[in-house]
PDB file of C-alpha atoms in Angstrom:
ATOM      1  CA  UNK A  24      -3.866  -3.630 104.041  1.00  0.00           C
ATOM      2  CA  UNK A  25      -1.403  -0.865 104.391  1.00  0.00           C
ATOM      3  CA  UNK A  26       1.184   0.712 102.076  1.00  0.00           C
ATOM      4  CA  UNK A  27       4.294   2.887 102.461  1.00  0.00           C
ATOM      5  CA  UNK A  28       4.854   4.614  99.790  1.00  0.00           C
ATOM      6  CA  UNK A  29       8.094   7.464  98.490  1.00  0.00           C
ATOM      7  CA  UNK A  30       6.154   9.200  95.662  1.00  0.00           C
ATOM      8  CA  UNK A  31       7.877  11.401  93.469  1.00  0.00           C
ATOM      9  CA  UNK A  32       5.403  13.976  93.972  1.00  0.00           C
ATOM     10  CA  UNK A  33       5.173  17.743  95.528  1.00  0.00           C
ATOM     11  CA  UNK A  34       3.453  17.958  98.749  1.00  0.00           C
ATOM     12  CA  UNK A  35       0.843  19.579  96.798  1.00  0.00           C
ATOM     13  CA  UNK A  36      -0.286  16.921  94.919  1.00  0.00           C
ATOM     14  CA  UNK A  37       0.089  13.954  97.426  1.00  0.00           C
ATOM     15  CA  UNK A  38      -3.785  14.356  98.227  1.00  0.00           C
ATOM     16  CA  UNK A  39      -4.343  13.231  95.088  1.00  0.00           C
ATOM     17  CA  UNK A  40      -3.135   9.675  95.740  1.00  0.00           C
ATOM     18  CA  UNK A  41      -6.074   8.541  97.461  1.00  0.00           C
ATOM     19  CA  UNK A  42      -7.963   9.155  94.636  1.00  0.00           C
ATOM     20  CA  UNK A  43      -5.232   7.192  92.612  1.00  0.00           C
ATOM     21  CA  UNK A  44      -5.703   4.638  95.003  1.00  0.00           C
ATOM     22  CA  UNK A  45      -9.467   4.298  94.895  1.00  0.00           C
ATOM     23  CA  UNK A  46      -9.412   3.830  91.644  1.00  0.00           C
ATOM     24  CA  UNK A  47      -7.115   0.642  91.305  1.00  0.00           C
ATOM     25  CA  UNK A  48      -9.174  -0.634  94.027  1.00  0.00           C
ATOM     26  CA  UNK A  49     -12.156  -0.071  92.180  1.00  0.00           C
ATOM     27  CA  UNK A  50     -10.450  -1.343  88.903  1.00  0.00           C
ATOM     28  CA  UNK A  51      -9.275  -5.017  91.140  1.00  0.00           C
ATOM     29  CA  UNK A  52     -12.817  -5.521  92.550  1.00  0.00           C
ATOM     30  CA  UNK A  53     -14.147  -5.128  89.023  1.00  0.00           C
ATOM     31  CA  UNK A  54     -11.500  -7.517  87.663  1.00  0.00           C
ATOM     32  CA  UNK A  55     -11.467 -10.430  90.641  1.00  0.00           C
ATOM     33  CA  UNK A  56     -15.107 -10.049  91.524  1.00  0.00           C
ATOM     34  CA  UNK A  57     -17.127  -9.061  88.449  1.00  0.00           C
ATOM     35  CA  UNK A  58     -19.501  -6.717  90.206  1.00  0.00           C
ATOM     36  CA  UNK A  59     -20.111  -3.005  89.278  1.00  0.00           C
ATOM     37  CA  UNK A  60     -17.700  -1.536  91.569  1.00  0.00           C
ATOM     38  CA  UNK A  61     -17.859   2.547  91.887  1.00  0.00           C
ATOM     39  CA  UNK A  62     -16.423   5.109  93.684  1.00  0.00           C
ATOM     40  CA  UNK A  63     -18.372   7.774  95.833  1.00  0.00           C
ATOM     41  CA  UNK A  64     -15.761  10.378  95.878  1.00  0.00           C
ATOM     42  CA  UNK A  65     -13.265  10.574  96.823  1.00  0.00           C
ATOM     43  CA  UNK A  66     -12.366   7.400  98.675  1.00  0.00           C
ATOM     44  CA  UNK A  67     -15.165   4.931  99.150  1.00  0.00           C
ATOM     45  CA  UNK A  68     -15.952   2.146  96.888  1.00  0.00           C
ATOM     46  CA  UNK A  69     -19.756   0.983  96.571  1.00  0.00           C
ATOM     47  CA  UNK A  70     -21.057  -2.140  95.241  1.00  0.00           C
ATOM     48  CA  UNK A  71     -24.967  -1.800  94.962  1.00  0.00           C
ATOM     49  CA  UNK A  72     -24.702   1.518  96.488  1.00  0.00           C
ATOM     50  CA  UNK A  73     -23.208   0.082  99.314  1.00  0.00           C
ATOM     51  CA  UNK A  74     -19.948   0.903 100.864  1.00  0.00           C
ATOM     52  CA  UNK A  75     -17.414  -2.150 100.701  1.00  0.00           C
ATOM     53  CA  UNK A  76     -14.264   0.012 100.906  1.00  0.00           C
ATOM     54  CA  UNK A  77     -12.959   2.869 102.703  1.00  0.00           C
ATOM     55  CA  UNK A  78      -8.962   4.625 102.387  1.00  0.00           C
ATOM     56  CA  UNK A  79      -7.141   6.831 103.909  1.00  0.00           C
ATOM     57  CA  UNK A  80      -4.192   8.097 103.725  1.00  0.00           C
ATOM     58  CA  UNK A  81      -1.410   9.932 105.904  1.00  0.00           C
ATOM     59  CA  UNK A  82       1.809  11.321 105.088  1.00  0.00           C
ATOM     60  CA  UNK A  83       4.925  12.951 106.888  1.00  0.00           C
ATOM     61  CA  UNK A  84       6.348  15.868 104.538  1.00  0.00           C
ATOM     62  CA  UNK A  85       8.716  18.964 104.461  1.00  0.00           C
ATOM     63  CA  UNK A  86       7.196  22.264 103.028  1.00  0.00           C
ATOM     64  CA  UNK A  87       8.954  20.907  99.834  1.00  0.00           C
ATOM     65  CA  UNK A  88       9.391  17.389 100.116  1.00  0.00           C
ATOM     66  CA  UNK A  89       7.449  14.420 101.026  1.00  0.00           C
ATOM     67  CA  UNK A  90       9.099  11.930 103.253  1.00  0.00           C
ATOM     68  CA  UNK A  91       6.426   8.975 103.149  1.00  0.00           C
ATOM     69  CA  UNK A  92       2.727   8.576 102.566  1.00  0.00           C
ATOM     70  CA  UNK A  93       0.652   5.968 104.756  1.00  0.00           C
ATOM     71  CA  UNK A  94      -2.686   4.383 102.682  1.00  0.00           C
ATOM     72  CA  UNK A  95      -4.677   2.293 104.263  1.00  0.00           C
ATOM     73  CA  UNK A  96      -7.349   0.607 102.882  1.00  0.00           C
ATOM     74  CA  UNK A  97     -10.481  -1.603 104.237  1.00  0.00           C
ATOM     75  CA  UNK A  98     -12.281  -3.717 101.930  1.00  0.00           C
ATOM     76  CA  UNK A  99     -14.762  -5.991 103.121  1.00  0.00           C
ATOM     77  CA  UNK A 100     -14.275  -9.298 101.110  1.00  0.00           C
ATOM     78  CA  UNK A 101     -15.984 -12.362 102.836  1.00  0.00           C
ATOM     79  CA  UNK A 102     -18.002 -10.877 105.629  1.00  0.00           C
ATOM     80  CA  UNK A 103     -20.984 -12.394 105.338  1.00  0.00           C
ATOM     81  CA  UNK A 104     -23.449  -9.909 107.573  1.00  0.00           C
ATOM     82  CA  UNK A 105     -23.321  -6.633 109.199  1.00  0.00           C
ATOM     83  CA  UNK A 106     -24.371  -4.971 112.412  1.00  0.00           C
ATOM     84  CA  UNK A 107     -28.181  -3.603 112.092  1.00  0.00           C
ATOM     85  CA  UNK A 108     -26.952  -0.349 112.681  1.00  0.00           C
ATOM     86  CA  UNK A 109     -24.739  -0.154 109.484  1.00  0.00           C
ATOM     87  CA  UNK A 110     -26.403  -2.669 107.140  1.00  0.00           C
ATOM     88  CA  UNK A 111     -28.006  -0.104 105.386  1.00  0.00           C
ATOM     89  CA  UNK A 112     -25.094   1.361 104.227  1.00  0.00           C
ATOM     90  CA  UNK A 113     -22.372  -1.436 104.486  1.00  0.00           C
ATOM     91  CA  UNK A 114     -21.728  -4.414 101.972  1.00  0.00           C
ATOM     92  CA  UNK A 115     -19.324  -6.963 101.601  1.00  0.00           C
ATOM     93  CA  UNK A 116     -18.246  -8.592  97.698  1.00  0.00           C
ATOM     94  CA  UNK A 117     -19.233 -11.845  99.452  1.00  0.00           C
ATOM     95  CA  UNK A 118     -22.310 -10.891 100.706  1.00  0.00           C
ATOM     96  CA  UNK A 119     -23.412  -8.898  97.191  1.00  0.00           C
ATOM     97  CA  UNK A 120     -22.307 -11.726  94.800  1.00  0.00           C
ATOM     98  CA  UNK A 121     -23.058 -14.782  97.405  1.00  0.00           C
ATOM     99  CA  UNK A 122     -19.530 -16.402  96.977  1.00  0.00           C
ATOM    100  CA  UNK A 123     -16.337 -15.931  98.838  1.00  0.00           C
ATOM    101  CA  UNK A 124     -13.112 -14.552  97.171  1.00  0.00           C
ATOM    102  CA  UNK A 125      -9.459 -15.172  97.105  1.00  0.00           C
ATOM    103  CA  UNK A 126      -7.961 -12.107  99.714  1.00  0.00           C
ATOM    104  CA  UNK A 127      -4.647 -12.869  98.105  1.00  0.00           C
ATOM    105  CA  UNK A 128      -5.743 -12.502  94.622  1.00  0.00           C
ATOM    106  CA  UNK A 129      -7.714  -9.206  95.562  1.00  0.00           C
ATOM    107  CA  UNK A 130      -4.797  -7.839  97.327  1.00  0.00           C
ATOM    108  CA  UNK A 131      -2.402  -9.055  94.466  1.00  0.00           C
ATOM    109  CA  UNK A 132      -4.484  -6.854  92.074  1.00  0.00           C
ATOM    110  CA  UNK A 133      -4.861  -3.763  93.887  1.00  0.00           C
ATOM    111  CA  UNK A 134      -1.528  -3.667  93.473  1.00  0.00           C
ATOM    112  CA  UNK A 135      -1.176  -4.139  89.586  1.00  0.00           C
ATOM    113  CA  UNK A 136      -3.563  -1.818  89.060  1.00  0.00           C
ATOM    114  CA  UNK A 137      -2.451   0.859  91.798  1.00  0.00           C
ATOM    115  CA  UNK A 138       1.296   0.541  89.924  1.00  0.00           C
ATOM    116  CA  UNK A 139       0.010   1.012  86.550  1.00  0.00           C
ATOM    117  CA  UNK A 140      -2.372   4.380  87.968  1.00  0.00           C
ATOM    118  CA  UNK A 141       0.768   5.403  90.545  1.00  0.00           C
ATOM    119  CA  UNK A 142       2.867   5.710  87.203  1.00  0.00           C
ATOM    120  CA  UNK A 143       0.461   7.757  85.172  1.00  0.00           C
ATOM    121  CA  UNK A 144       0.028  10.369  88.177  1.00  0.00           C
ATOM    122  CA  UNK A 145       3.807  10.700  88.644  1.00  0.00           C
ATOM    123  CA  UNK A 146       4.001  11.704  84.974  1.00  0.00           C
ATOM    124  CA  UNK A 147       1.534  14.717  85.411  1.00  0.00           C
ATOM    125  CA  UNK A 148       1.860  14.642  89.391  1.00  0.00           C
ATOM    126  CA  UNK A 149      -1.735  15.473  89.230  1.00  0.00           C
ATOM    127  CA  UNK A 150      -4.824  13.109  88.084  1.00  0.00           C
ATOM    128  CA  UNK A 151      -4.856  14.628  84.664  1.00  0.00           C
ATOM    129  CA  UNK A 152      -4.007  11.272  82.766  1.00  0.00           C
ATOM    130  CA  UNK A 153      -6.701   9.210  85.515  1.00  0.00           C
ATOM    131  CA  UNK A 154      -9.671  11.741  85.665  1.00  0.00           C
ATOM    132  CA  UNK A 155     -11.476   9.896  82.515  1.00  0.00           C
ATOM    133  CA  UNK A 156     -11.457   6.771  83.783  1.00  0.00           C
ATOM    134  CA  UNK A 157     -12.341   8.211  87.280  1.00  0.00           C
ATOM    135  CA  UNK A 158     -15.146  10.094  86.312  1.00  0.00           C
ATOM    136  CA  UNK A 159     -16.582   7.022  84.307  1.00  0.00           C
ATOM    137  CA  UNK A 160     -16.478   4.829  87.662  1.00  0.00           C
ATOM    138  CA  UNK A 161     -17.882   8.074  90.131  1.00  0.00           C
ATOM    139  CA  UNK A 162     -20.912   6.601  90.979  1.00  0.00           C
ATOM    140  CA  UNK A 163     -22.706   9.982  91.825  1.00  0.00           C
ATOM    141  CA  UNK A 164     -21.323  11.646  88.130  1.00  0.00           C
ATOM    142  CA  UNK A 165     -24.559  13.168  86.858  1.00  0.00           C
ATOM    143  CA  UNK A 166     -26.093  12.970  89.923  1.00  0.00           C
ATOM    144  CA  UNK A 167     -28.107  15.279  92.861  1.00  0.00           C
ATOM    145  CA  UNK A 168     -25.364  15.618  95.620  1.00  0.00           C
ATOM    146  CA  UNK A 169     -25.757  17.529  98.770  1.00  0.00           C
ATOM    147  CA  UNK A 170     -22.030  18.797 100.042  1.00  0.00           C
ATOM    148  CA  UNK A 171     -21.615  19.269 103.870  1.00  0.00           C
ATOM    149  CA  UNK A 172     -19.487  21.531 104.406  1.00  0.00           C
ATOM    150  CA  UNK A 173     -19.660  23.516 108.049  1.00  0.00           C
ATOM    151  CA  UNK A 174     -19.414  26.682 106.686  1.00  0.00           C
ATOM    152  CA  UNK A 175     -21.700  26.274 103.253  1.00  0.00           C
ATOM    153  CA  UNK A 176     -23.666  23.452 103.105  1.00  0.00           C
ATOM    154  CA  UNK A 177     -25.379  23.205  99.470  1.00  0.00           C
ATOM    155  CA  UNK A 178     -26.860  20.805  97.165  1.00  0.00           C
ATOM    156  CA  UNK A 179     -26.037  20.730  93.416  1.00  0.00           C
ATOM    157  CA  UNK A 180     -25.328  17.806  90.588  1.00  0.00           C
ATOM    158  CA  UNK A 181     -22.028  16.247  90.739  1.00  0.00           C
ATOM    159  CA  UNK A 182     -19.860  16.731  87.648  1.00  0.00           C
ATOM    160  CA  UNK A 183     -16.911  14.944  87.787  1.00  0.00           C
ATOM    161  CA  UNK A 184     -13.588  15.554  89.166  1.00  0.00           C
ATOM    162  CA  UNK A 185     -10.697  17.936  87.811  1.00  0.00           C
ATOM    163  CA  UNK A 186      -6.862  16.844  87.360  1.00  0.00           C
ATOM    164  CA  UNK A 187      -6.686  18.169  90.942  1.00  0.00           C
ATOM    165  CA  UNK A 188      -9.256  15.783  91.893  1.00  0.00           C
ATOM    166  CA  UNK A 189     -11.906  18.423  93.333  1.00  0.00           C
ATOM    167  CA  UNK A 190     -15.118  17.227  93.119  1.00  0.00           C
ATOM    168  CA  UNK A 191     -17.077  19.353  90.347  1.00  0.00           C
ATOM    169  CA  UNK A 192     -20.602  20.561  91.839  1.00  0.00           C
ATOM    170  CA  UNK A 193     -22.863  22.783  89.471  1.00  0.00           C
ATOM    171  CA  UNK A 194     -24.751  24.605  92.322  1.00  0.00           C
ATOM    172  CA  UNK A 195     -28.407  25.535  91.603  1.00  0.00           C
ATOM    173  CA  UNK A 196     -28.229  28.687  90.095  1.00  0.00           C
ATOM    174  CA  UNK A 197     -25.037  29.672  91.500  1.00  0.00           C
ATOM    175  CA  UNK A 198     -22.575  28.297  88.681  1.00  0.00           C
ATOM    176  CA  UNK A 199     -19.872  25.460  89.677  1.00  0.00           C
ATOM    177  CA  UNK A 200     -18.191  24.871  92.954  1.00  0.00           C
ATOM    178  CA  UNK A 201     -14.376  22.829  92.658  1.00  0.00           C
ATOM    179  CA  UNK A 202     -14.807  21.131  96.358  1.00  0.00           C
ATOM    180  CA  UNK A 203     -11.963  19.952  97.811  1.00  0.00           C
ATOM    181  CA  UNK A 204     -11.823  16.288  99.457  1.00  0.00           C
ATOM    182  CA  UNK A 205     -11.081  16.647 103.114  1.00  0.00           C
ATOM    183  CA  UNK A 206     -12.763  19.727 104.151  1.00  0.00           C
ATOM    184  CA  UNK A 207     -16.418  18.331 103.447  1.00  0.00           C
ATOM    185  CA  UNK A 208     -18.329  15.194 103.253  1.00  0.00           C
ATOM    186  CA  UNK A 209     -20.419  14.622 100.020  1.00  0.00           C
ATOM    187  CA  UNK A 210     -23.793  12.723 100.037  1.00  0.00           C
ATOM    188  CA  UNK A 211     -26.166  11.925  97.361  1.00  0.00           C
ATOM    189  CA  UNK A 212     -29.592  13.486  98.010  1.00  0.00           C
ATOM    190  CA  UNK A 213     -31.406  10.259  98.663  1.00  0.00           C
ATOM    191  CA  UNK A 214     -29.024   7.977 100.527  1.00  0.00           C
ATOM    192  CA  UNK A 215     -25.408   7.356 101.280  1.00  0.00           C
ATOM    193  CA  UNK A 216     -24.537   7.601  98.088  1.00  0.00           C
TER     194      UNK A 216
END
């Protein structure tokens, strides 16, 4: 599904809605599916440390304004197998809990939950009032993370996010690193996520 959206936000803080977003996705699955839905930051969902969503967003802004902001967001629901190549990695809610779901219902409350998180980051225009309940649903929080990022690569345990939504990464020995979603790609030590 797709969404245009007019936040009331600073260009600034726009990257931060993907994050929003991620987390009422996360929030529906749990609610219409019953399975342990997390997020690997900042904008996949894993079931079983599998990926079953992906989201990005694009936007169209001023240097002080933002005109509109694109999200689009995959979820597999009812795709019952995968490719070899990506089966490792790749999951659908049907093919984790061994039932089909409702689409409608699933899209229906993405949206209930994205309103109710959309509201609480246009109050702060930042994730400060959505980082708890994002941190408790990061599925690598506490965990061994390896950050790959062109210029630095490192490895480190994953923190949490800020009310900017940087990922938190206490590098070994080196103190903590505030990465920033788009310029790397984070994977957990030992897999995907």
């Amino acid at each position: 599904m797709t969404l245009l959206l007019r936040p009331k936000a600073p260009p600034e803080s726009i990257s931060m809605v993907t994050l929003v977003m991620g987390l009422a996705v996360t929030a529906a699955i749990r609610r219409i599916s019953g399975l342990d839905a997390k997020i690997k930051w900042p904008n996949d969902i894993v079931v079983d440390g599998k990926k079953v969503c992906g989201i990005l967003t694009e936007l169209s802004a001023e240097m002080t304004a933002v005109n509109y902001v694109v999200i689009g967001i995959g979820i597999n629901v009812n795709t019952e197998s995968f490719p070899p190549e990506i089966s490792e990695v790749a999951a659908s809610l049907r093919s984790v809990a061994g039932r089909p779901f409702d689409r409608g219902a699933l899209i229906a409350a993405c949206m209930e939950e994205f309103e109710a998180r959309c509201l609480k980051f246009e109050e702060k225009q930042d994730l400060t009032l959505l980082k708890d309940e994002y941190n408790e649903l990061l599925v690598n929080c506490g965990e061994r993370v390896r950050v790959l990022d062109a210029a630095d690569p490192f490895e480190g345990t994953a923190r949490g996010i800020d009310a900017e939504g940087r990922l938190l990464v206490d590098r070994d020995g080196q103190g903590r690193t505030a990465v920033y979603a788009g310029e790397v790609s984070v994977r957990g030590v030992f897999g995907y996520v």
